[in-house]
CSV table of N, CA and C in Angstrom, one decimal:
chain,number,residue,atom,x,y,z
A,285,MET,N,62.9,32.0,-56.8
A,285,MET,CA,61.3,31.7,-56.0
A,285,MET,C,60.3,32.8,-57.3
A,286,ILE,N,59.2,31.8,-57.0
A,286,ILE,CA,58.1,32.6,-57.8
A,286,ILE,C,56.9,33.5,-57.7
A,287,THR,N,56.8,34.0,-57.9
A,287,THR,CA,55.5,34.8,-57.0
A,287,THR,C,54.4,35.2,-58.1
A,288,GLY,N,53.9,36.0,-57.5
A,288,GLY,CA,52.3,36.4,-58.3
A,288,GLY,C,51.5,35.0,-58.5
A,289,THR,N,50.9,35.1,-59.5
A,289,THR,CA,49.3,34.2,-59.5
A,289,THR,C,50.2,33.0,-59.1
A,290,GLN,N,51.4,32.4,-60.4
A,290,GLN,CA,51.7,30.9,-60.4
A,290,GLN,C,52.3,30.4,-59.0
A,291,GLY,N,53.0,31.1,-58.7
A,291,GLY,CA,53.1,31.6,-57.3
A,291,GLY,C,52.5,31.7,-55.5
A,292,GLY,N,51.7,32.0,-55.6
A,292,GLY,CA,50.4,31.5,-55.4
A,292,GLY,C,49.4,30.4,-55.6
A,293,ARG,N,49.5,30.2,-56.1
A,293,ARG,CA,48.7,28.7,-56.8
A,293,ARG,C,49.5,27.7,-56.2
A,294,ARG,N,50.7,27.7,-56.1
A,294,ARG,CA,51.9,26.7,-56.1
A,294,ARG,C,51.5,26.6,-54.1
A,295,ALA,N,52.0,27.6,-53.8
A,295,ALA,CA,51.1,28.5,-52.3
A,295,ALA,C,50.1,27.1,-51.7
A,296,LEU,N,48.6,27.2,-52.7
A,296,LEU,CA,47.1,27.0,-52.5
A,296,LEU,C,48.0,25.7,-52.7
A,297,GLU,N,48.8,24.5,-53.2
A,297,GLU,CA,48.7,23.4,-53.9
A,297,GLU,C,49.8,23.5,-52.5
A,298,ILE,N,50.7,24.0,-51.8
A,298,ILE,CA,51.6,23.7,-50.4
A,298,ILE,C,51.1,23.5,-49.2
A,299,LEU,N,49.6,24.5,-49.0
A,299,LEU,CA,48.7,24.7,-47.5
A,299,LEU,C,48.1,23.2,-48.1
A,300,LEU,N,47.1,23.0,-48.7
A,300,LEU,CA,46.0,22.0,-48.7
A,300,LEU,C,46.4,20.6,-49.0
A,301,GLY,N,47.8,20.3,-49.9
A,301,GLY,CA,48.3,19.3,-49.6
A,301,GLY,C,48.0,18.6,-51.2
A,302,GLU,N,48.7,18.5,-51.7
A,302,GLU,CA,49.2,17.3,-53.4
A,302,GLU,C,47.6,16.1,-52.9
A,303,GLN,N,48.1,15.7,-51.9
A,303,GLN,CA,47.7,14.1,-52.3
A,303,GLN,C,45.5,15.2,-51.7
A,304,ASN,N,46.0,15.6,-50.8
A,304,ASN,CA,44.2,16.4,-50.9
A,304,ASN,C,43.7,16.6,-52.5
A,305,LEU,N,44.4,17.3,-53.5
A,305,LEU,CA,43.8,17.8,-54.5
A,305,LEU,C,43.9,16.8,-55.2
A,306,ARG,N,45.1,15.7,-55.5
A,306,ARG,CA,44.1,14.4,-56.1
A,306,ARG,C,43.3,13.5,-56.0
A,307,ASP,N,43.5,14.1,-54.3
A,307,ASP,CA,41.4,13.3,-53.9
A,307,ASP,C,41.3,14.0,-53.8
A,308,ALA,N,40.9,15.3,-54.6
A,308,ALA,CA,39.5,16.0,-54.5
A,308,ALA,C,39.2,15.9,-56.0
A,309,VAL,N,40.5,15.4,-57.0
A,309,VAL,CA,40.3,14.8,-58.3
A,309,VAL,C,39.4,13.8,-58.8
A,310,ASP,N,39.8,12.4,-57.2
A,310,ASP,CA,39.1,11.6,-57.3
A,310,ASP,C,37.4,11.3,-56.6
A,311,TYR,N,37.2,12.4,-55.5
A,311,TYR,CA,36.2,12.4,-55.1
A,311,TYR,C,35.2,13.4,-56.3
A,312,TRP,N,35.7,14.1,-56.9
A,312,TRP,CA,34.8,14.0,-58.2
A,312,TRP,C,34.2,13.5,-59.0
A,313,ASN,N,35.1,12.3,-59.6
A,313,ASN,CA,35.1,11.3,-59.9
A,313,ASN,C,33.9,9.8,-59.3
A,314,SER,N,33.9,10.0,-58.3
A,314,SER,CA,33.3,9.3,-57.6
A,314,SER,C,31.8,9.7,-57.3
A,315,LYS,N,31.3,11.1,-57.8
A,315,LYS,CA,30.2,11.7,-57.9
A,315,LYS,C,29.1,11.3,-56.5
A,316,GLU,N,29.8,11.0,-55.6
A,316,GLU,CA,29.2,11.4,-54.1
A,316,GLU,C,28.7,12.7,-54.3
A,317,PRO,N,28.2,13.2,-52.8
A,317,PRO,CA,27.6,14.3,-52.4
A,317,PRO,C,29.0,15.2,-52.2
A,318,GLY,N,28.6,16.8,-52.8
A,318,GLY,CA,29.5,17.9,-52.3
A,318,GLY,C,31.2,17.4,-53.7
A,319,CYS,N,30.6,16.3,-54.6
A,319,CYS,CA,31.6,16.6,-55.2
A,319,CYS,C,32.0,17.2,-56.3
A,320,PHE,N,30.6,18.8,-56.2
A,320,PHE,CA,31.3,19.9,-57.1
A,320,PHE,C,31.2,20.7,-56.0
A,321,THR,N,30.9,20.3,-55.0
A,321,THR,CA,32.2,21.3,-54.4
A,321,THR,C,33.5,21.8,-54.6
A,322,ALA,N,33.9,20.0,-55.0
A,322,ALA,CA,35.2,20.0,-54.7
A,322,ALA,C,35.5,20.5,-56.9
A,323,GLU,N,34.6,20.0,-57.7
A,323,GLU,CA,34.9,21.2,-58.9
A,323,GLU,C,35.5,22.4,-58.3
A,324,MET,N,34.3,23.3,-57.9
A,324,MET,CA,34.6,24.6,-57.7
A,324,MET,C,35.7,24.8,-57.7
A,325,VAL,N,36.5,24.4,-56.1
A,325,VAL,CA,37.6,24.8,-55.6
A,325,VAL,C,39.3,24.5,-56.0
A,326,LEU,N,38.3,23.4,-57.5
A,326,LEU,CA,39.7,23.0,-58.0
A,326,LEU,C,39.8,24.3,-59.2
A,327,SER,N,38.7,24.0,-59.9
A,327,SER,CA,39.0,25.5,-60.7
A,327,SER,C,39.2,27.0,-60.1
A,328,ILE,N,38.8,27.5,-58.7
A,328,ILE,CA,40.0,28.3,-58.6
A,328,ILE,C,41.3,28.1,-58.2
A,329,ILE,N,41.6,27.2,-58.1
A,329,ILE,CA,43.1,27.2,-57.7
A,329,ILE,C,43.8,26.7,-58.4
A,330,GLU,N,43.3,26.2,-59.5
A,330,GLU,CA,43.7,26.2,-61.3
A,330,GLU,C,44.9,25.1,-60.8
A,331,SER,N,45.3,23.8,-60.2
A,331,SER,CA,46.3,23.7,-60.1
A,331,SER,C,46.9,22.5,-60.4
A,332,GLN,N,47.8,22.8,-60.6
A,332,GLN,CA,48.7,21.3,-61.9
A,332,GLN,C,48.6,20.4,-61.3
A,333,VAL,N,49.0,20.2,-59.7
A,333,VAL,CA,48.6,18.6,-59.2
A,333,VAL,C,47.5,17.8,-59.5
A,334,ALA,N,46.2,18.7,-59.8
A,334,ALA,CA,44.9,18.4,-60.0
A,334,ALA,C,45.1,18.2,-61.3
A,335,MET,N,45.6,19.0,-62.3
A,335,MET,CA,45.7,18.5,-63.8
A,335,MET,C,46.7,17.6,-64.0
A,336,GLU,N,47.4,17.6,-63.0
A,336,GLU,CA,48.1,16.1,-63.8
A,336,GLU,C,47.1,14.7,-62.9
A,337,ARG,N,46.9,14.4,-62.3
A,337,ARG,CA,45.9,13.5,-61.8
A,337,ARG,C,45.2,13.0,-62.1
A,338,CYS,N,44.3,13.9,-63.1
A,338,CYS,CA,43.6,14.6,-64.1
A,338,CYS,C,43.7,13.4,-65.6
A,339,TYR,N,45.1,13.8,-66.2
A,339,TYR,CA,45.7,13.6,-67.3
A,339,TYR,C,46.2,11.8,-66.5
A,340,GLU,N,46.8,11.9,-65.5
A,340,GLU,CA,46.8,10.2,-64.7
A,340,GLU,C,46.1,9.2,-65.5
A,341,ILE,N,45.0,9.6,-64.6
A,341,ILE,CA,42.9,8.9,-64.9
A,341,ILE,C,43.1,8.4,-66.4
A,342,TYR,N,42.8,9.9,-67.2
A,342,TYR,CA,42.4,9.5,-68.7
A,342,TYR,C,44.1,8.1,-69.1
A,343,LYS,N,45.1,8.3,-68.9
A,343,LYS,CA,46.4,7.3,-68.9
A,343,LYS,C,45.7,6.2,-68.3
A,344,THR,N,45.4,5.9,-67.2
A,344,THR,CA,46.0,4.6,-66.5
A,344,THR,C,44.1,3.8,-66.8
A,345,GLN,N,43.6,4.7,-67.5
A,345,GLN,CA,42.0,3.9,-66.9
A,345,GLN,C,41.0,4.5,-68.6
A,346,HIS,N,42.3,4.8,-69.3
A,346,HIS,CA,41.6,4.3,-70.6
A,346,HIS,C,40.3,3.7,-71.6
A,347,GLY,N,39.1,4.4,-71.6
A,347,GLY,CA,38.5,3.7,-71.9
A,347,GLY,C,37.8,3.8,-71.3
A,348,SER,N,37.4,4.2,-69.8
A,348,SER,CA,36.8,3.9,-69.2
A,348,SER,C,36.4,5.0,-68.4
A,349,GLU,N,34.6,4.7,-67.5
A,349,GLU,CA,33.9,6.6,-67.8
A,349,GLU,C,35.2,7.4,-66.7
A,350,ASN,N,35.8,6.7,-65.7
A,350,ASN,CA,36.1,8.1,-65.3
A,350,ASN,C,37.7,8.6,-65.8
A,351,ALA,N,38.1,8.0,-66.8
A,351,ALA,CA,38.9,9.0,-67.8
A,351,ALA,C,38.2,9.4,-68.4
A,352,CYS,N,36.7,9.5,-68.9
A,352,CYS,CA,35.7,10.3,-69.7
A,352,CYS,C,35.7,11.5,-68.6
A,353,SER,N,35.4,11.7,-68.0
A,353,SER,CA,35.5,12.3,-66.6
A,353,SER,C,36.3,12.9,-66.5
A,354,ALA,N,37.4,12.5,-66.3
A,354,ALA,CA,38.6,13.4,-65.4
A,354,ALA,C,38.2,14.8,-66.6
A,355,VAL,N,38.8,14.0,-68.1
A,355,VAL,CA,39.2,15.0,-68.8
A,355,VAL,C,37.9,16.2,-69.5
A,356,PHE,N,36.9,15.8,-68.7
A,356,PHE,CA,35.5,16.6,-68.8
A,356,PHE,C,36.3,17.4,-67.9
A,357,LEU,N,36.4,16.9,-66.5
A,357,LEU,CA,36.7,17.9,-65.4
A,357,LEU,C,37.6,18.5,-65.3
A,358,LEU,N,38.8,18.3,-65.9
A,358,LEU,CA,40.2,19.4,-66.6
A,358,LEU,C,39.5,20.7,-67.3
A,359,GLY,N,39.0,20.2,-68.3
A,359,GLY,CA,38.1,21.4,-68.8
A,359,GLY,C,37.3,22.3,-67.9
A,360,SER,N,37.7,22.2,-66.6
A,360,SER,CA,36.5,23.2,-65.6
A,360,SER,C,38.3,24.1,-65.1
A,361,PHE,N,39.3,23.6,-65.2
A,361,PHE,CA,40.4,24.5,-64.8
A,361,PHE,C,41.5,24.2,-65.2
A,362,ALA,N,41.8,23.7,-66.9
A,362,ALA,CA,43.0,23.3,-67.0
A,362,ALA,C,44.2,24.5,-67.5
A,363,GLY,N,45.0,24.4,-67.5
A,363,GLY,CA,45.6,25.7,-67.6
A,363,GLY,C,46.6,25.6,-68.6
A,364,THR,N,47.2,26.3,-69.5
A,364,THR,CA,48.6,26.2,-70.8
A,364,THR,C,49.2,25.0,-70.6
A,365,ALA,N,49.3,24.4,-69.4
A,365,ALA,CA,50.7,23.1,-69.2
A,365,ALA,C,49.4,22.2,-69.7
A,366,ALA,N,48.6,22.3,-69.8
A,366,ALA,CA,47.3,20.8,-70.1
A,366,ALA,C,47.4,21.1,-71.6
A,367,LEU,N,47.7,22.2,-72.7
A,367,LEU,CA,48.2,22.2,-73.9
A,367,LEU,C,48.1,21.0,-74.6
A,368,PRO,N,49.4,20.4,-74.4
A,368,PRO,CA,50.0,19.1,-75.3
A,368,PRO,C,49.2,18.3,-75.0
A,369,TRP,N,48.4,18.2,-73.7
A,369,TRP,CA,47.5,17.0,-74.0
A,369,TRP,C,46.6,17.2,-74.9
A,370,VAL,N,45.7,17.8,-75.0
A,370,VAL,CA,44.6,17.8,-75.9
A,370,VAL,C,44.6,17.4,-77.4
A,371,ARG,N,46.2,17.4,-77.9
A,371,ARG,CA,45.9,16.7,-79.4
A,371,ARG,C,46.3,15.3,-78.7
A,372,GLU,N,46.5,14.6,-77.7
A,372,GLU,CA,46.0,13.5,-77.7
A,372,GLU,C,44.2,13.0,-77.5
A,373,PHE,N,43.9,14.3,-76.8
A,373,PHE,CA,42.4,13.5,-76.7
A,373,PHE,C,41.9,13.6,-77.9
A,374,LEU,N,42.0,15.0,-78.7
A,374,LEU,CA,41.5,15.0,-79.8
A,374,LEU,C,41.6,13.9,-81.1
A,375,GLU,N,43.2,13.2,-80.7
A,375,GLU,CA,43.2,11.1,-81.7
A,375,GLU,C,43.1,10.6,-80.7
A,376,ASP,N,42.2,10.4,-79.9
A,376,ASP,CA,41.5,9.7,-78.6
A,376,ASP,C,40.5,9.1,-79.6
A,377,GLU,N,40.0,7.6,-80.1
A,377,GLU,CA,38.7,7.4,-80.9
A,377,GLU,C,37.4,7.1,-80.3
A,378,GLU,N,37.2,7.5,-78.9
A,378,GLU,CA,36.2,7.8,-78.6
A,378,GLU,C,35.2,9.5,-78.4
A,379,GLN,N,35.1,9.4,-79.3
A,379,GLN,CA,34.0,11.1,-79.2
A,379,GLN,C,34.0,11.6,-78.5
A,380,VAL,N,33.7,11.0,-77.1
A,380,VAL,CA,33.7,11.4,-76.3
A,380,VAL,C,34.5,11.8,-75.5
A,381,ILE,N,36.1,11.9,-75.2
A,381,ILE,CA,36.8,11.7,-75.4
A,381,ILE,C,37.5,13.3,-76.1
A,382,ARG,N,36.9,13.0,-77.2
A,382,ARG,CA,37.5,14.4,-78.2
A,382,ARG,C,36.4,15.4,-78.3
A,383,LEU,N,35.5,15.4,-77.8
A,383,LEU,CA,34.6,16.6,-77.4
A,383,LEU,C,35.2,17.0,-76.0
A,384,ASN,N,35.2,16.3,-74.7
A,384,ASN,CA,35.4,16.8,-73.8
A,384,ASN,C,37.6,17.5,-74.3
A,385,GLY,N,38.1,16.9,-74.5
A,385,GLY,CA,39.7,17.8,-75.2
A,385,GLY,C,38.9,18.9,-75.4
A,386,VAL,N,38.0,19.1,-76.5
A,386,VAL,CA,37.9,20.4,-77.4
A,386,VAL,C,37.2,21.4,-75.9
A,387,ARG,N,36.4,21.5,-75.3
A,387,ARG,CA,36.2,22.2,-73.7
A,387,ARG,C,38.0,22.0,-73.0
A,388,VAL,N,38.4,22.1,-73.0
A,388,VAL,CA,40.1,21.8,-72.4
A,388,VAL,C,40.0,23.2,-73.0
A,389,LEU,N,40.5,22.7,-74.6
A,389,LEU,CA,41.0,23.7,-75.3
A,389,LEU,C,40.3,24.9,-74.9
A,390,ARG,N,39.0,24.8,-75.0
A,390,ARG,CA,38.7,26.1,-74.7
A,390,ARG,C,38.9,27.3,-73.2
A,391,ARG,N,38.7,26.3,-71.9
A,391,ARG,CA,39.1,26.4,-71.1
A,391,ARG,C,40.4,27.5,-71.4
A,392,ILE,N,41.4,26.7,-72.1
A,392,ILE,CA,43.5,27.2,-71.9
A,392,ILE,C,42.5,28.4,-72.6
A,393,LEU,N,42.0,28.9,-73.7
A,393,LEU,CA,42.1,29.6,-74.5
A,393,LEU,C,40.7,30.6,-73.5
A,394,ASP,N,40.7,30.8,-72.5
A,394,ASP,CA,40.1,32.0,-71.9
A,394,ASP,C,41.0,32.9,-71.8
A,395,GLY,N,42.2,32.2,-71.4
A,395,GLY,CA,43.5,32.6,-71.3
A,395,GLY,C,44.2,33.0,-72.0
A,396,PRO,N,45.3,34.5,-71.9
A,396,PRO,CA,46.6,34.7,-73.3
A,396,PRO,C,47.1,33.3,-73.0
A,397,LEU,N,47.5,34.0,-74.5
A,397,LEU,CA,49.1,32.6,-74.5
A,397,LEU,C,50.1,32.9,-75.2
A,398,GLY,N,51.0,32.5,-74.8
A,398,GLY,CA,52.8,32.9,-75.1
A,398,GLY,C,52.5,32.3,-77.4
A,399,ASP,N,53.8,32.7,-77.3
A,399,ASP,CA,53.8,32.3,-79.1
A,399,ASP,C,54.6,31.1,-79.5
A,400,GLN,N,54.4,31.0,-78.8
A,400,GLN,CA,54.6,29.2,-79.1
A,400,GLN,C,53.7,28.2,-78.5
A,401,ASP,N,52.4,28.4,-77.5
A,401,ASP,CA,51.3,28.2,-77.6
A,401,ASP,C,50.3,28.6,-78.3
A,402,SER,N,50.4,29.8,-78.8
A,402,SER,CA,49.7,30.2,-79.8
A,402,SER,C,50.5,29.5,-81.0
A,403,GLU,N,51.2,28.6,-81.4
A,403,GLU,CA,50.7,28.1,-82.7
A,403,GLU,C,50.7,26.7,-82.7
A,404,LEU,N,50.8,25.7,-80.9
A,404,LEU,CA,49.6,24.7,-80.7
A,404,LEU,C,48.5,24.7,-81.0
A,405,ALA,N,48.0,25.7,-80.3
A,405,ALA,CA,46.3,25.9,-80.1
A,405,ALA,C,46.0,26.0,-81.3
A,406,LYS,N,46.8,26.7,-82.9
A,406,LYS,CA,46.0,27.1,-83.8
A,406,LYS,C,45.7,25.4,-84.4
A,407,ASP,N,47.4,25.1,-84.1
A,407,ASP,CA,47.0,23.9,-84.8
A,407,ASP,C,45.8,22.6,-84.3
A,408,LEU,N,45.9,22.8,-83.0
A,408,LEU,CA,44.8,22.4,-82.8
A,408,LEU,C,43.2,22.3,-82.6
A,409,LEU,N,43.2,23.5,-83.0
A,409,LEU,CA,41.8,24.2,-83.4
A,409,LEU,C,42.3,23.6,-84.9
A,410,ASP,N,42.6,23.4,-86.0
A,410,ASP,CA,42.5,23.3,-86.7
A,410,ASP,C,42.3,21.9,-86.7
A,411,LYS,N,42.8,21.1,-86.4
A,411,LYS,CA,42.9,19.6,-86.1
A,411,LYS,C,41.3,19.1,-85.4
A,412,GLY,N,40.6,20.2,-85.0
A,412,GLY,CA,39.5,19.9,-84.6
A,412,GLY,C,38.1,20.1,-85.3
A,413,GLU,N,38.6,21.0,-86.5
A,413,GLU,CA,37.7,21.1,-87.6
A,413,GLU,C,37.6,20.7,-88.2
A,414,SER,N,39.1,18.8,-88.5
A,414,SER,CA,38.5,18.1,-89.3
A,414,SER,C,38.9,17.0,-88.9
A,415,ASP,N,37.9,17.1,-88.1
A,415,ASP,CA,37.6,15.9,-86.9
A,415,ASP,C,36.7,15.0,-88.0
A,416,PRO,N,36.4,14.0,-88.2
A,416,PRO,CA,35.0,13.5,-88.6
A,416,PRO,C,33.5,13.3,-88.2
A,417,ASP,N,34.2,13.8,-86.6
A,417,ASP,CA,32.5,13.6,-86.4
A,417,ASP,C,31.6,15.3,-86.2
A,418,ALA,N,31.2,15.2,-86.8
A,418,ALA,CA,30.7,16.8,-87.3
A,418,ALA,C,30.6,17.8,-85.6
A,419,GLU,N,30.0,16.6,-84.8
A,419,GLU,CA,30.1,17.8,-83.5
A,419,GLU,C,30.8,17.9,-82.9
A,420,VAL,N,32.0,17.1,-83.0
A,420,VAL,CA,33.5,17.8,-82.4
A,420,VAL,C,33.9,18.9,-83.1
A,421,ARG,N,33.7,19.0,-84.6
A,421,ARG,CA,33.8,20.3,-85.9
A,421,ARG,C,33.4,21.3,-84.9
A,422,GLN,N,31.8,20.7,-85.0
A,422,GLN,CA,30.7,22.4,-85.3
A,422,GLN,C,31.2,22.5,-83.7
A,423,ARG,N,31.6,22.2,-82.7
A,423,ARG,CA,31.8,22.7,-81.4
A,423,ARG,C,33.2,23.1,-81.2
A,424,THR,N,34.1,22.8,-82.5
A,424,THR,CA,35.6,23.4,-82.5
A,424,THR,C,35.3,24.4,-83.1
A,425,ASN,N,34.6,24.4,-84.4
A,425,ASN,CA,34.1,25.8,-84.5
A,425,ASN,C,33.3,27.2,-84.0
A,426,GLN,N,32.8,27.2,-83.3
A,426,GLN,CA,32.7,27.0,-82.3
A,426,GLN,C,33.1,27.7,-81.3
A,427,LEU,N,34.3,27.5,-80.6
A,427,LEU,CA,35.3,28.0,-80.0
A,427,LEU,C,36.0,28.9,-81.0
A,428,ARG,N,36.3,28.4,-82.2
A,428,ARG,CA,37.4,29.8,-82.7
A,428,ARG,C,36.2,31.2,-82.7
A,429,ALA,N,35.2,30.6,-83.4
A,429,ALA,CA,34.2,32.1,-83.3
A,429,ALA,C,34.2,32.8,-82.3
A,430,TYR,N,34.3,32.4,-80.7
A,430,TYR,CA,34.0,33.2,-80.3
A,430,TYR,C,35.0,33.2,-79.0
A,431,LEU,N,36.6,33.6,-79.9
A,431,LEU,CA,37.7,33.7,-79.0
A,431,LEU,C,37.6,34.8,-78.8
A,432,PRO,N,38.7,34.8,-77.1
A,432,PRO,CA,38.5,35.6,-77.2
A,432,PRO,C,39.8,36.9,-77.2
A,433,PRO,N,39.3,38.7,-77.2
A,433,PRO,CA,40.0,39.6,-78.1
A,433,PRO,C,41.9,39.6,-78.3
A,434,TYR,N,42.2,38.9,-76.9
A,434,TYR,CA,44.0,38.4,-76.9
A,434,TYR,C,43.8,37.2,-77.4
A,435,ASN,N,43.4,36.8,-78.0
A,435,ASN,CA,43.3,35.4,-78.7
A,435,ASN,C,42.2,35.7,-79.8
A,436,SER,N,42.2,36.5,-80.9
A,436,SER,CA,41.6,36.7,-82.0
A,436,SER,C,42.6,36.1,-82.7
A,437,HIS,N,43.3,36.3,-82.8
A,437,HIS,CA,44.1,36.1,-83.8
A,437,HIS,C,44.9,34.8,-84.3
A,438,LEU,N,43.8,33.6,-83.6
A,438,LEU,CA,43.6,32.1,-83.7
A,438,LEU,C,42.9,32.4,-84.8
A,439,ARG,N,42.1,33.2,-85.3
A,439,ARG,CA,40.5,32.7,-86.0
A,439,ARG,C,41.3,32.7,-87.1
């Protein structure tokens, strides 16, 4: 039995319906009227299903505007489950994906991390700071400089 915040999030996923959450990601990507409302709801829920849909779009539509948008949207509500994907984003050939990958990492680092996630986050910050693109390096440096106090050990 899952309780607490994680249990509440899972309960919301069940109540709203997993397909509806996947559809909300797709609707946001459509840029139709109301798409930003979908983003706000996804930001509140922090749905694992929605995170996985964003990653699925990135993987299946790689190189498309939808893939870039999906990684950007993920940066609005990503949780630690998305942390392993950030390396893939930071290694992408497209600058916009790498920049959005830094956005995803920033969202994840807004919350506390366990020891294993902290090690991975530190590696990802180092990777972003060594990116060949100056803008990716700059955003990663800014992210590291303004970490919340509970993640200051990553500086």
